[in-house]
CSV table of C-alpha atoms and ligand atoms in Angstrom, one decimal:
chain,number,residue,atom,x,y,z
G,1,UNK,CA,-3.8,-89.0,65.8
G,2,UNK,CA,-2.1,-85.7,66.5
G,3,UNK,CA,-5.4,-85.1,68.2
G,4,UNK,CA,-5.2,-87.8,70.9
G,5,UNK,CA,-1.0,-86.6,71.4
G,6,UNK,CA,-2.7,-83.0,72.2
G,7,UNK,CA,-5.2,-84.5,74.5
G,8,UNK,CA,-2.6,-86.6,76.3
G,9,UNK,CA,-0.3,-83.5,76.9
G,10,UNK,CA,-3.2,-81.5,78.4
G,11,UNK,CA,-3.9,-84.6,80.8
G,12,UNK,CA,-0.2,-85.2,81.8
G,13,UNK,CA,0.5,-81.8,82.1
G,14,UNK,CA,-2.5,-79.6,83.8
G,15,UNK,CA,-4.2,-82.5,84.8
G,16,UNK,CA,-7.2,-81.5,82.5
G,17,UNK,CA,-10.1,-83.6,83.5
G,18,UNK,CA,-12.2,-82.8,80.1
G,19,UNK,CA,-9.5,-84.0,78.0
G,20,UNK,CA,-9.3,-87.1,80.0
G,21,UNK,CA,-13.2,-87.4,79.5
G,22,UNK,CA,-12.9,-87.1,75.9
G,23,UNK,CA,-9.8,-89.5,75.7
G,24,UNK,CA,-12.0,-92.1,77.5
G,25,UNK,CA,-14.7,-91.5,75.3
G,26,UNK,CA,-12.6,-92.0,72.2
G,27,UNK,CA,-11.4,-95.4,73.7
G,28,UNK,CA,-15.3,-96.5,74.3
G,29,UNK,CA,-16.3,-95.0,70.8
G,30,UNK,CA,-13.8,-97.0,69.0
G,31,UNK,CA,-15.1,-100.1,70.8
G,32,UNK,CA,-18.9,-99.3,70.3
G,33,UNK,CA,-18.0,-98.9,66.8
G,34,UNK,CA,-16.3,-101.9,66.3
G,35,UNK,CA,-13.6,-100.1,65.1
G,36,UNK,CA,-10.9,-101.9,65.5
G,37,UNK,CA,-8.2,-98.9,64.1
G,38,UNK,CA,-5.6,-97.7,66.4
G,39,UNK,CA,-7.1,-95.8,69.0
G,40,UNK,CA,-3.3,-94.4,69.4
G,41,UNK,CA,-2.9,-94.4,73.2
G,42,UNK,CA,-2.1,-98.0,74.1
G,43,UNK,CA,1.4,-97.9,72.3
G,44,UNK,CA,3.7,-98.6,75.2
G,45,UNK,CA,3.6,-99.7,78.5
G,46,UNK,CA,5.2,-97.3,81.7
G,47,UNK,CA,7.4,-99.1,83.9
G,48,UNK,CA,6.4,-101.2,86.4
G,49,UNK,CA,6.0,-100.3,89.9
G,50,UNK,CA,5.1,-96.7,89.3
G,51,UNK,CA,1.2,-97.4,89.5
G,52,UNK,CA,-1.1,-100.2,90.7
G,53,UNK,CA,-4.5,-101.1,89.6
G,54,UNK,CA,-6.8,-102.4,92.5
G,55,UNK,CA,-10.1,-104.4,92.0
G,56,UNK,CA,-12.8,-104.4,94.1
G,57,UNK,CA,-15.6,-106.9,93.9
G,58,UNK,CA,-18.2,-108.3,95.8
G,59,UNK,CA,-22.2,-108.6,96.7
G,60,UNK,CA,-24.5,-105.8,95.5
G,61,UNK,CA,-24.5,-103.3,98.6
G,62,UNK,CA,-21.5,-104.9,100.3
G,63,UNK,CA,-20.2,-101.4,100.4
G,64,UNK,CA,-17.9,-101.0,97.7
G,65,UNK,CA,-18.5,-97.9,96.8
G,66,UNK,CA,-18.6,-96.6,100.3
G,67,UNK,CA,-15.0,-98.2,100.5
G,68,UNK,CA,-13.7,-96.9,97.3
G,69,UNK,CA,-14.7,-93.2,98.3
G,70,UNK,CA,-13.1,-93.4,101.9
G,71,UNK,CA,-10.1,-95.0,100.2
G,72,UNK,CA,-9.8,-92.3,97.7
G,73,UNK,CA,-9.5,-89.8,100.9
G,74,UNK,CA,-6.8,-92.0,102.5
G,75,UNK,CA,-4.8,-91.7,99.1
G,76,UNK,CA,-4.9,-87.9,99.1
G,77,UNK,CA,-4.0,-87.6,102.6
G,78,UNK,CA,-0.9,-89.0,101.6
G,79,UNK,CA,-1.0,-86.6,98.7
G,80,UNK,CA,-0.9,-89.3,95.8
G,81,UNK,CA,-3.3,-89.4,93.0
G,82,UNK,CA,-5.8,-92.0,92.3
G,83,UNK,CA,-8.3,-92.8,89.1
G,84,UNK,CA,-11.7,-94.6,89.7
G,85,UNK,CA,-13.2,-96.5,87.2
G,86,UNK,CA,-16.8,-97.5,88.1
G,87,UNK,CA,-17.7,-100.4,85.6
G,88,UNK,CA,-21.2,-101.3,84.9
G,89,UNK,CA,-21.7,-103.9,82.9
G,90,UNK,CA,-25.1,-104.0,82.5
G,91,UNK,CA,-25.5,-100.6,81.4
G,92,UNK,CA,-25.2,-99.5,77.5
G,93,UNK,CA,-24.6,-95.9,78.7
G,94,UNK,CA,-21.9,-93.9,80.6
G,95,UNK,CA,-22.4,-90.9,82.3
G,96,UNK,CA,-25.7,-91.4,84.0
G,97,UNK,CA,-24.9,-94.7,84.9
G,98,UNK,CA,-24.1,-95.7,88.8
G,99,UNK,CA,-25.8,-92.5,89.6
G,100,UNK,CA,-25.5,-92.7,93.2
G,101,UNK,CA,-22.2,-93.8,93.2
G,102,UNK,CA,-21.4,-90.6,91.7
G,103,UNK,CA,-23.1,-88.7,94.5
G,104,UNK,CA,-21.1,-90.7,96.9
G,105,UNK,CA,-17.9,-89.7,95.7
G,106,UNK,CA,-18.8,-86.0,94.5
G,107,UNK,CA,-16.8,-84.4,97.6
G,108,UNK,CA,-13.9,-85.8,95.5
G,109,UNK,CA,-14.8,-84.7,92.1
G,110,UNK,CA,-13.5,-81.0,92.8
G,111,UNK,CA,-10.0,-82.4,93.4
G,112,UNK,CA,-7.5,-82.1,90.6
G,113,UNK,CA,-5.7,-85.2,92.0
G,114,UNK,CA,-8.8,-87.2,91.8
G,115,UNK,CA,-10.4,-88.9,88.6
G,116,UNK,CA,-13.8,-90.6,88.6
G,117,UNK,CA,-15.4,-92.2,85.8
G,118,UNK,CA,-18.1,-94.7,85.1
G,119,UNK,CA,-17.5,-97.0,82.0
G,120,UNK,CA,-20.7,-98.6,80.8
G,121,UNK,CA,-19.6,-101.3,78.1
G,122,UNK,CA,-22.6,-103.5,77.1
G,123,UNK,CA,-22.7,-103.9,73.4
G,124,UNK,CA,-19.7,-102.7,72.7
G,125,UNK,CA,-17.2,-104.8,70.9
G,126,UNK,CA,-15.9,-107.0,73.3
G,127,UNK,CA,-17.7,-105.5,76.2
G,128,UNK,CA,-15.6,-105.1,79.2
G,129,UNK,CA,-13.1,-107.3,79.0
G,130,UNK,CA,-11.7,-105.0,76.0
G,131,UNK,CA,-12.7,-101.8,77.0
G,132,UNK,CA,-11.4,-102.0,81.1
G,133,UNK,CA,-7.7,-102.6,79.9
G,134,UNK,CA,-7.3,-100.1,77.2
G,135,UNK,CA,-8.8,-97.7,79.8
G,136,UNK,CA,-6.8,-98.9,82.6
G,137,UNK,CA,-4.0,-98.4,80.5
G,138,UNK,CA,-4.6,-95.1,79.0
G,139,UNK,CA,-4.6,-94.0,83.1
G,140,UNK,CA,-1.8,-95.6,83.9
G,141,UNK,CA,-0.2,-93.8,80.6
G,142,UNK,CA,-1.0,-90.3,82.1
G,143,UNK,CA,0.3,-91.1,85.3
G,144,UNK,CA,-2.0,-92.1,88.0
G,145,UNK,CA,-0.1,-94.4,90.5
G,146,UNK,CA,-3.5,-95.5,92.0
G,147,UNK,CA,-6.3,-96.9,89.7
G,148,UNK,CA,-9.0,-98.3,91.6
G,149,UNK,CA,-12.1,-100.4,89.5
G,150,UNK,CA,-15.1,-101.3,91.3
G,151,UNK,CA,-17.7,-103.5,89.5
G,152,UNK,CA,-21.4,-103.0,90.0
G,153,UNK,CA,-23.4,-106.1,88.9
G,154,UNK,CA,-23.1,-109.8,89.3
G,155,UNK,CA,-21.5,-113.2,88.9
G,156,UNK,CA,-19.4,-113.8,85.7
G,157,UNK,CA,-18.8,-110.3,84.9
G,158,UNK,CA,-17.3,-109.7,88.4
G,159,UNK,CA,-15.2,-112.5,88.1
G,160,UNK,CA,-14.3,-111.4,84.6
G,161,UNK,CA,-13.3,-107.8,85.9
G,162,UNK,CA,-11.1,-109.3,88.7
G,163,UNK,CA,-8.8,-110.8,86.1
G,164,UNK,CA,-8.0,-107.1,84.9
G,165,UNK,CA,-6.7,-105.9,88.3
G,166,UNK,CA,-3.0,-106.1,90.1
G,167,UNK,CA,-4.4,-106.8,93.5
G,168,UNK,CA,-8.4,-108.0,94.0
G,169,UNK,CA,-10.3,-106.9,96.9
G,170,UNK,CA,-13.1,-109.1,97.9
G,171,UNK,CA,-15.4,-107.1,100.2
G,172,UNK,CA,-17.9,-109.2,102.2
G,173,UNK,CA,-20.3,-108.4,105.1
G,174,UNK,CA,-20.9,-110.2,108.4
G,175,UNK,CA,-23.7,-112.4,108.5
G,176,UNK,CA,-24.3,-115.7,107.5
G,177,UNK,CA,-23.4,-117.5,104.3
G,178,UNK,CA,-21.5,-114.3,102.5
G,179,UNK,CA,-18.2,-116.2,102.6
G,180,UNK,CA,-20.2,-119.1,101.3
G,181,UNK,CA,-21.5,-117.0,98.4
G,182,UNK,CA,-18.0,-115.8,97.6
G,183,UNK,CA,-16.9,-119.1,97.4
G,184,UNK,CA,-19.4,-120.2,94.8
G,185,UNK,CA,-18.9,-117.5,92.9
G,186,UNK,CA,-15.3,-118.3,92.4
G,187,UNK,CA,-14.0,-115.1,94.4
G,188,UNK,CA,-12.1,-116.8,97.0
G,189,UNK,CA,-9.4,-118.2,94.3
G,190,UNK,CA,-9.5,-114.5,93.0
G,191,UNK,CA,-9.0,-112.6,96.3
G,192,UNK,CA,-5.6,-111.3,97.1
G,193,UNK,CA,-7.4,-108.8,100.4
G,194,UNK,CA,-10.5,-110.0,101.6
G,195,UNK,CA,-12.3,-107.3,103.2
G,196,UNK,CA,-15.1,-107.9,106.1
G,197,UNK,CA,-16.7,-104.5,105.6
G,198,UNK,CA,-19.9,-103.3,107.6
G,199,UNK,CA,-17.7,-104.7,110.7
G,200,UNK,CA,-20.1,-102.7,113.1
G,201,UNK,CA,-22.9,-105.2,112.0
G,202,UNK,CA,-23.1,-108.3,114.5
G,203,UNK,CA,-21.7,-111.8,113.3
G,204,UNK,CA,-18.4,-110.2,112.4
G,205,UNK,CA,-16.3,-112.9,114.7
G,206,UNK,CA,-18.3,-115.8,112.9
G,207,UNK,CA,-17.9,-114.5,109.6
G,208,UNK,CA,-14.0,-114.2,110.1
G,209,UNK,CA,-14.0,-117.4,111.5
G,210,UNK,CA,-15.7,-119.4,108.6
G,211,UNK,CA,-13.4,-117.1,106.2
G,212,UNK,CA,-10.4,-118.3,108.0
G,213,UNK,CA,-11.4,-121.8,107.9
G,214,UNK,CA,-12.4,-121.7,104.3
G,215,UNK,CA,-9.0,-120.4,103.7
G,216,UNK,CA,-7.4,-123.2,105.8
G,217,UNK,CA,-9.0,-125.8,103.7
G,218,UNK,CA,-7.5,-124.0,100.6
G,219,UNK,CA,-4.5,-125.2,102.1
G,220,UNK,CA,-2.5,-122.1,100.4
G,221,UNK,CA,0.9,-121.4,102.5
G,222,UNK,CA,0.2,-117.6,101.9
G,223,UNK,CA,-3.3,-117.0,102.7
G,224,UNK,CA,-4.6,-113.2,101.6
G,225,UNK,CA,-4.9,-110.9,104.6
G,226,UNK,CA,-8.3,-110.4,105.9
G,227,UNK,CA,-9.2,-106.5,107.2
G,228,UNK,CA,-12.4,-105.4,108.9
G,229,UNK,CA,-13.4,-102.0,108.1
G,230,UNK,CA,-16.4,-99.8,109.0
G,231,UNK,CA,-16.6,-97.9,105.4
G,232,UNK,CA,-19.0,-95.4,106.6
G,233,UNK,CA,-16.8,-94.2,109.1
G,234,UNK,CA,-13.6,-95.0,107.8
G,235,UNK,CA,-12.7,-97.5,110.3
G,236,UNK,CA,-10.0,-99.6,109.5
G,237,UNK,CA,-9.7,-98.1,105.7
G,238,UNK,CA,-6.2,-96.8,106.5
G,239,UNK,CA,-5.3,-100.4,107.7
G,240,UNK,CA,-6.5,-101.6,104.2
G,241,UNK,CA,-4.5,-98.7,102.4
G,242,UNK,CA,-1.4,-99.9,104.1
G,243,UNK,CA,-1.9,-103.3,103.2
G,244,UNK,CA,-2.3,-102.6,99.9
G,245,UNK,CA,0.9,-100.4,99.8
G,246,UNK,CA,2.9,-103.5,101.2
G,247,UNK,CA,1.5,-105.8,98.9
G,248,UNK,CA,2.3,-103.7,96.0
G,249,UNK,CA,5.8,-103.5,97.1
G,250,UNK,CA,6.0,-107.1,97.7
G,251,UNK,CA,4.4,-108.0,94.3
G,252,UNK,CA,6.7,-105.6,92.7
G,253,UNK,CA,10.1,-107.1,94.1
G,254,UNK,CA,9.1,-110.8,93.8
G,255,UNK,CA,8.3,-110.3,90.1
G,256,UNK,CA,4.8,-111.3,90.7
G,257,UNK,CA,3.5,-108.0,89.3
G,258,UNK,CA,5.3,-108.2,86.2
G,259,UNK,CA,3.9,-111.8,85.6
G,260,UNK,CA,0.4,-111.0,86.3
G,261,UNK,CA,0.6,-108.1,84.1
G,262,UNK,CA,2.3,-110.2,81.4
G,263,UNK,CA,-0.4,-112.6,81.7
G,264,UNK,CA,-2.9,-109.7,81.2
G,265,UNK,CA,-1.5,-108.4,78.3
G,266,UNK,CA,-1.6,-111.9,76.4
G,267,UNK,CA,-5.0,-112.4,77.8
G,268,UNK,CA,-6.4,-109.3,76.0
G,269,UNK,CA,-3.7,-109.9,73.0
G,270,UNK,CA,-5.9,-113.3,72.6
G,271,UNK,CA,-9.6,-111.7,73.1
G,272,UNK,CA,-8.4,-109.2,70.4
G,273,UNK,CA,-7.5,-111.9,68.1
G,274,UNK,CA,-10.8,-113.7,68.4
G,275,UNK,CA,-12.8,-110.4,68.1
G,276,UNK,CA,-10.9,-109.7,65.1
G,277,UNK,CA,-11.3,-113.0,63.6
G,278,UNK,CA,-15.0,-113.2,64.2
G,279,UNK,CA,-15.2,-109.6,62.7
G,280,UNK,CA,-13.3,-110.5,59.6
G,281,UNK,CA,-15.6,-113.7,59.3
G,282,UNK,CA,-18.7,-112.3,59.5
G,283,UNK,CA,-17.7,-109.7,56.8
G,284,UNK,CA,-16.9,-112.7,54.5
G,285,UNK,CA,-19.6,-112.3,51.4
G,286,UNK,CA,-20.5,-116.1,52.2
G,287,UNK,CA,-21.1,-115.7,55.6
G,288,UNK,CA,-25.1,-115.0,55.4
G,289,UNK,CA,-25.3,-117.9,53.3
G,290,UNK,CA,-23.6,-120.2,55.3
G,291,UNK,CA,-25.3,-119.0,58.5
G,292,UNK,CA,-28.6,-119.5,56.6
G,293,UNK,CA,-27.8,-122.9,55.7
G,294,UNK,CA,-26.7,-123.7,59.3
G,295,UNK,CA,-29.6,-122.6,60.7
G,296,UNK,CA,-31.5,-124.7,58.1
G,297,UNK,CA,-29.7,-127.8,59.3
G,298,UNK,CA,-28.4,-128.3,55.8
G,299,UNK,CA,-24.8,-128.0,57.2
G,300,UNK,CA,-23.6,-128.8,60.2
G,301,UNK,CA,-22.1,-125.9,62.4
G,302,UNK,CA,-18.6,-127.3,62.3
G,303,UNK,CA,-18.4,-127.9,58.3
G,304,UNK,CA,-20.0,-124.1,58.2
G,305,UNK,CA,-17.0,-122.8,60.1
G,306,UNK,CA,-14.7,-124.6,59.0
G,307,UNK,CA,-15.8,-123.2,55.1
G,308,UNK,CA,-15.8,-119.7,56.7
G,309,UNK,CA,-12.3,-120.0,58.1
G,310,UNK,CA,-11.0,-121.6,54.7
G,311,UNK,CA,-12.7,-118.6,53.0
G,312,UNK,CA,-11.2,-116.1,55.1
G,313,UNK,CA,-7.3,-117.7,54.9
G,314,UNK,CA,-8.0,-117.4,50.9
G,315,UNK,CA,-9.0,-113.9,51.2
G,316,UNK,CA,-5.9,-113.0,53.1
G,317,UNK,CA,-3.9,-115.1,51.1
G,318,UNK,CA,-5.1,-112.9,47.9
G,319,UNK,CA,-4.7,-109.7,49.4
G,320,UNK,CA,-1.2,-110.2,50.2
G,321,UNK,CA,-0.4,-111.5,46.7
L,1,LIG,N1,-23.3,-100.2,108.8
L,1,LIG,C1,-22.7,-99.8,108.1
L,1,LIG,N2,-23.3,-99.8,106.3
L,1,LIG,C2,-22.4,-99.5,105.4
L,1,LIG,C3,-21.3,-99.6,105.7
L,1,LIG,N3,-20.6,-99.2,104.3
L,1,LIG,C4,-21.2,-99.1,103.6
L,1,LIG,N4,-22.6,-99.0,104.2
L,1,LIG,C5,-23.9,-99.1,103.7
L,1,LIG,O1,-24.3,-99.9,102.6
L,1,LIG,C6,-25.2,-99.3,101.7
L,1,LIG,C7,-24.4,-99.7,100.4
L,1,LIG,O2,-23.1,-99.4,100.3
L,1,LIG,P1,-22.3,-99.3,98.7
L,1,LIG,O3,-20.7,-98.6,98.9
L,1,LIG,O4,-23.5,-98.3,97.7
L,1,LIG,O5,-22.1,-100.4,98.2
L,1,LIG,P2,-21.9,-101.2,96.8
L,1,LIG,O6,-21.4,-102.5,97.2
L,1,LIG,O7,-21.3,-100.2,96.4
L,1,LIG,O8,-23.4,-101.4,96.0
L,1,LIG,P3,-23.6,-102.0,94.4
L,1,LIG,O9,-22.6,-100.5,93.7
L,1,LIG,O10,-25.1,-101.6,94.3
L,1,LIG,O11,-23.3,-103.1,94.8
L,1,LIG,C8,-25.3,-97.9,102.0
L,1,LIG,O12,-26.3,-97.6,102.1
L,1,LIG,C9,-24.0,-97.6,102.6
L,1,LIG,O13,-24.1,-96.4,103.4
L,1,LIG,C10,-20.6,-99.9,107.0
L,1,LIG,O14,-19.3,-100.3,107.3
L,1,LIG,N5,-21.6,-100.1,107.9
L,2,LIG,MG1,-21.2,-99.4,94.2
């Protein structure tokens, strides 16, 4: 994988965005091809508090992209670099995906300190849950101190992606029921920071009060902060960044950051083991036959699974002998 090393050097040295795009494509392709081989860029983790992964989630149209765009501006004002991953779980294509966001963030694309990339992972091996951590690890290894991950899409996938960030920002809007929606989607537990964006709209006070009472009910001794923003004007975005900076420092000092990252790595390991196993199982000569027999009702699914697992263990033992 000398090629990969050369690309990595070009990104580390000159912030060659073309080289970075090629590296991400390599990761994507290896997942799309169901190629479990070493991509060669996931080797070691850099030191713990040199970077932070911030995930943004919330209802469609809540203003996540506008907010991320503004946050890029604030981070750049503080002369730090930032990478943005826009994750589109519904599309098998990257590049054209999330066109609107591309346009929105276009002002930053000529800035060498900003890297924006959309990641479309439907149909890939393990989908999002495997691709996102790999690409995040790549971005972190080439030295981006801020990695912002925005998801488009709804429901389950959002929550899944939430698990891939150090700090999760849940974006709500003023208006009846938004916080109720968030709580139904399981986002209340996942939130480290709440943003009430579109604070220029009516209903701000009510939404804040709803949210606060919901958090009270949750009874956490350490409820997440609530930041009000108007992403279109940038109002409140500096405050959001301050709050992220503070939280990141606190989490690093308390050990929470490394605890979360350790958990994430173990989850990733488990997913990869599952994927590896199912791939190996599917490759067994017997797999097709067992599937047919299960479909026909001749064998129960459990007996079929047991038979295939036994076969796999046997073939593993043979190849080792
Ligand atoms: N009035 C007002 N409009 C906003 C604000 N923030 C974003 N918008 C508008 O809301 C619309 C949706 O914003 P986006 O940033 O695309 O929202 P999103 O959450 O990224 O949307 P998806 O990616 O489709 O889920 C756009 O028309 C924005 O201009 C705000 O603070 N106030
Ligand atoms: Mg968006």
